[in-house]
GROMACS .gro file of N, CA, C and O in nm:
model
  180
    1UNK      N    1  -8.537  -3.096 -13.409
    1UNK     CA    2  -8.583  -3.089 -13.273
    1UNK      C    3  -8.552  -3.221 -13.203
    1UNK      O    4  -8.567  -3.327 -13.261
    2UNK      N    5  -8.509  -3.215 -13.078
    2UNK     CA    6  -8.471  -3.334 -13.002
    2UNK      C    7  -8.595  -3.410 -12.957
    2UNK      O    8  -8.700  -3.352 -12.930
    3UNK      N    9  -8.579  -3.541 -12.948
    3UNK     CA   10  -8.687  -3.627 -12.903
    3UNK      C   11  -8.697  -3.618 -12.750
    3UNK      O   12  -8.598  -3.638 -12.679
    4UNK      N   13  -8.813  -3.586 -12.697
    4UNK     CA   14  -8.828  -3.569 -12.552
    4UNK      C   15  -8.827  -3.701 -12.477
    4UNK      O   16  -8.811  -3.701 -12.355
    5UNK      N   17  -8.842  -3.815 -12.544
    5UNK     CA   18  -8.839  -3.945 -12.478
    5UNK      C   19  -8.698  -4.001 -12.465
    5UNK      O   20  -8.676  -4.100 -12.395
    6UNK      N   21  -8.602  -3.939 -12.529
    6UNK     CA   22  -8.465  -3.988 -12.526
    6UNK      C   23  -8.397  -3.941 -12.398
    6UNK      O   24  -8.400  -3.822 -12.364
    7UNK      N   25  -8.335  -4.032 -12.320
    7UNK     CA   26  -8.270  -3.992 -12.194
    7UNK      C   27  -8.144  -3.909 -12.220
    7UNK      O   28  -8.077  -3.925 -12.321
    8UNK      N   29  -8.116  -3.821 -12.128
    8UNK     CA   30  -7.997  -3.737 -12.135
    8UNK      C   31  -7.895  -3.790 -12.035
    8UNK      O   32  -7.926  -3.806 -11.916
    9UNK      N   33  -7.774  -3.819 -12.080
    9UNK     CA   34  -7.669  -3.871 -11.993
    9UNK      C   35  -7.567  -3.761 -11.967
    9UNK      O   36  -7.508  -3.706 -12.059
   10UNK      N   37  -7.546  -3.731 -11.839
   10UNK     CA   38  -7.451  -3.628 -11.799
   10UNK      C   39  -7.361  -3.689 -11.691
   10UNK      O   40  -7.409  -3.757 -11.600
   11UNK      N   41  -7.231  -3.662 -11.699
   11UNK     CA   42  -7.137  -3.712 -11.599
   11UNK      C   43  -7.167  -3.647 -11.463
   11UNK      O   44  -7.221  -3.537 -11.454
   12UNK      N   45  -7.129  -3.716 -11.354
   12UNK     CA   46  -7.156  -3.665 -11.220
   12UNK      C   47  -7.088  -3.530 -11.196
   12UNK      O   48  -7.146  -3.440 -11.137
   13UNK      N   49  -6.963  -3.517 -11.240
   13UNK     CA   50  -6.890  -3.393 -11.218
   13UNK      C   51  -6.954  -3.276 -11.294
   13UNK      O   52  -6.957  -3.164 -11.245
   14UNK      N   53  -7.005  -3.304 -11.414
   14UNK     CA   54  -7.070  -3.198 -11.491
   14UNK      C   55  -7.206  -3.160 -11.430
   14UNK      O   56  -7.243  -3.043 -11.429
   15UNK      N   57  -7.277  -3.257 -11.377
   15UNK     CA   58  -7.408  -3.229 -11.319
   15UNK      C   59  -7.395  -3.151 -11.188
   15UNK      O   60  -7.476  -3.063 -11.159
   16UNK      N   61  -7.292  -3.181 -11.111
   16UNK     CA   62  -7.272  -3.113 -10.983
   16UNK      C   63  -7.192  -2.984 -10.997
   16UNK      O   64  -7.181  -2.908 -10.902
   17UNK      N   65  -7.129  -2.967 -11.110
   17UNK     CA   66  -7.043  -2.850 -11.136
   17UNK      C   67  -6.927  -2.845 -11.038
   17UNK      O   68  -6.887  -2.740 -10.992
   18UNK      N   69  -6.874  -2.959 -11.001
   18UNK     CA   70  -6.759  -2.963 -10.912
   18UNK      C   71  -6.734  -3.103 -10.861
   18UNK      O   72  -6.797  -3.199 -10.903
   19UNK      N   73  -6.640  -3.114 -10.770
   19UNK     CA   74  -6.607  -3.245 -10.714
   19UNK      C   75  -6.648  -3.249 -10.567
   19UNK      O   76  -6.667  -3.145 -10.504
   20UNK      N   77  -6.659  -3.368 -10.512
   20UNK     CA   78  -6.693  -3.385 -10.371
   20UNK      C   79  -6.569  -3.437 -10.299
   20UNK      O   80  -6.515  -3.542 -10.332
   21UNK      N   81  -6.521  -3.365 -10.197
   21UNK     CA   82  -6.396  -3.403 -10.130
   21UNK      C   83  -6.413  -3.509 -10.020
   21UNK      O   84  -6.316  -3.543  -9.956
   22UNK      N   85  -6.532  -3.559  -9.995
   22UNK     CA   86  -6.558  -3.663  -9.894
   22UNK      C   87  -6.520  -3.617  -9.753
   22UNK      O   88  -6.469  -3.694  -9.673
   23UNK      N   89  -6.545  -3.491  -9.722
   23UNK     CA   90  -6.515  -3.438  -9.590
   23UNK      C   91  -6.606  -3.500  -9.485
   23UNK      O   92  -6.567  -3.519  -9.370
   24UNK      N   93  -6.726  -3.539  -9.523
   24UNK     CA   94  -6.823  -3.594  -9.428
   24UNK      C   95  -6.771  -3.722  -9.365
   24UNK      O   96  -6.803  -3.752  -9.250
   25UNK      N   97  -6.690  -3.796  -9.437
   25UNK     CA   98  -6.633  -3.919  -9.381
   25UNK      C   99  -6.553  -3.892  -9.256
   25UNK      O  100  -6.542  -3.977  -9.168
   26UNK      N  101  -6.492  -3.776  -9.246
   26UNK     CA  102  -6.409  -3.743  -9.131
   26UNK      C  103  -6.483  -3.659  -9.028
   26UNK      O  104  -6.467  -3.678  -8.908
   27UNK      N  105  -6.566  -3.566  -9.072
   27UNK     CA  106  -6.635  -3.475  -8.981
   27UNK      C  107  -6.738  -3.550  -8.896
   27UNK      O  108  -6.747  -3.529  -8.775
   28UNK      N  109  -6.815  -3.637  -8.957
   28UNK     CA  110  -6.920  -3.707  -8.885
   28UNK      C  111  -6.867  -3.796  -8.772
   28UNK      O  112  -6.912  -3.785  -8.658
   29UNK      N  113  -6.769  -3.885  -8.796
   29UNK     CA  114  -6.720  -3.968  -8.685
   29UNK      C  115  -6.649  -3.887  -8.576
   29UNK      O  116  -6.665  -3.916  -8.458
   30UNK      N  117  -6.574  -3.785  -8.615
   30UNK     CA  118  -6.504  -3.704  -8.515
   30UNK      C  119  -6.604  -3.629  -8.428
   30UNK      O  120  -6.590  -3.628  -8.304
   31UNK      N  121  -6.706  -3.570  -8.487
   31UNK     CA  122  -6.805  -3.498  -8.407
   31UNK      C  123  -6.886  -3.593  -8.320
   31UNK      O  124  -6.922  -3.560  -8.207
   32UNK      N  125  -6.913  -3.714  -8.369
   32UNK     CA  126  -6.984  -3.813  -8.289
   32UNK      C  127  -6.903  -3.852  -8.166
   32UNK      O  128  -6.957  -3.859  -8.054
   33UNK      N  129  -6.775  -3.875  -8.183
   33UNK     CA  130  -6.688  -3.909  -8.070
   33UNK      C  131  -6.681  -3.793  -7.971
   33UNK      O  132  -6.686  -3.814  -7.849
   34UNK      N  133  -6.673  -3.670  -8.021
   34UNK     CA  134  -6.668  -3.554  -7.931
   34UNK      C  135  -6.798  -3.539  -7.852
   34UNK      O  136  -6.793  -3.509  -7.732
   35UNK      N  137  -6.912  -3.560  -7.914
   35UNK     CA  138  -7.040  -3.548  -7.844
   35UNK      C  139  -7.051  -3.656  -7.736
   35UNK      O  140  -7.093  -3.628  -7.623
   36UNK      N  141  -7.011  -3.778  -7.768
   36UNK     CA  142  -7.015  -3.886  -7.668
   36UNK      C  143  -6.922  -3.855  -7.552
   36UNK      O  144  -6.957  -3.876  -7.435
   37UNK      N  145  -6.804  -3.803  -7.580
   37UNK     CA  146  -6.708  -3.769  -7.474
   37UNK      C  147  -6.762  -3.657  -7.386
   37UNK      O  148  -6.749  -3.661  -7.263
   38UNK      N  149  -6.825  -3.557  -7.445
   38UNK     CA  150  -6.881  -3.446  -7.367
   38UNK      C  151  -6.995  -3.495  -7.278
   38UNK      O  152  -7.003  -3.460  -7.160
   39UNK      N  153  -7.085  -3.578  -7.333
   39UNK     CA  154  -7.194  -3.632  -7.251
   39UNK      C  155  -7.140  -3.721  -7.138
   39UNK      O  156  -7.191  -3.718  -7.028
   40UNK      N  157  -7.039  -3.802  -7.168
   40UNK     CA  158  -6.980  -3.886  -7.063
   40UNK      C  159  -6.918  -3.801  -6.954
   40UNK      O  160  -6.930  -3.832  -6.834
   41UNK      N  161  -6.853  -3.693  -6.993
   41UNK     CA  162  -6.793  -3.602  -6.895
   41UNK      C  163  -6.900  -3.539  -6.806
   41UNK      O  164  -6.885  -3.529  -6.684
   42UNK      N  165  -7.010  -3.498  -6.866
   42UNK     CA  166  -7.118  -3.435  -6.790
   42UNK      C  167  -7.187  -3.533  -6.696
   42UNK      O  168  -7.227  -3.496  -6.586
   43UNK      N  169  -7.202  -3.657  -6.739
   43UNK     CA  170  -7.271  -3.756  -6.656
   43UNK      C  171  -7.182  -3.802  -6.541
   43UNK      O  172  -7.229  -3.818  -6.428
   44UNK      N  173  -7.055  -3.820  -6.565
   44UNK     CA  174  -6.963  -3.873  -6.464
   44UNK      C  175  -6.906  -3.762  -6.374
   44UNK      O  176  -6.831  -3.793  -6.281
   45UNK      N  177  -6.942  -3.641  -6.398
   45UNK     CA  178  -6.887  -3.530  -6.320
   45UNK      C  179  -6.942  -3.528  -6.183
   45UNK      O  180  -7.030  -3.562  -6.128
   0.00000   0.00000   0.00000
């Protein structure tokens, strides 16, 4: 029987069952710029 006090080490890819493509790095800044541009357009109209 395994000792319950012993830590279990699992790789990130195995724990997540996949990889992360870092899409947020691109989506977040682009959407932020678009929202600022839309608000600027509405205010200066």
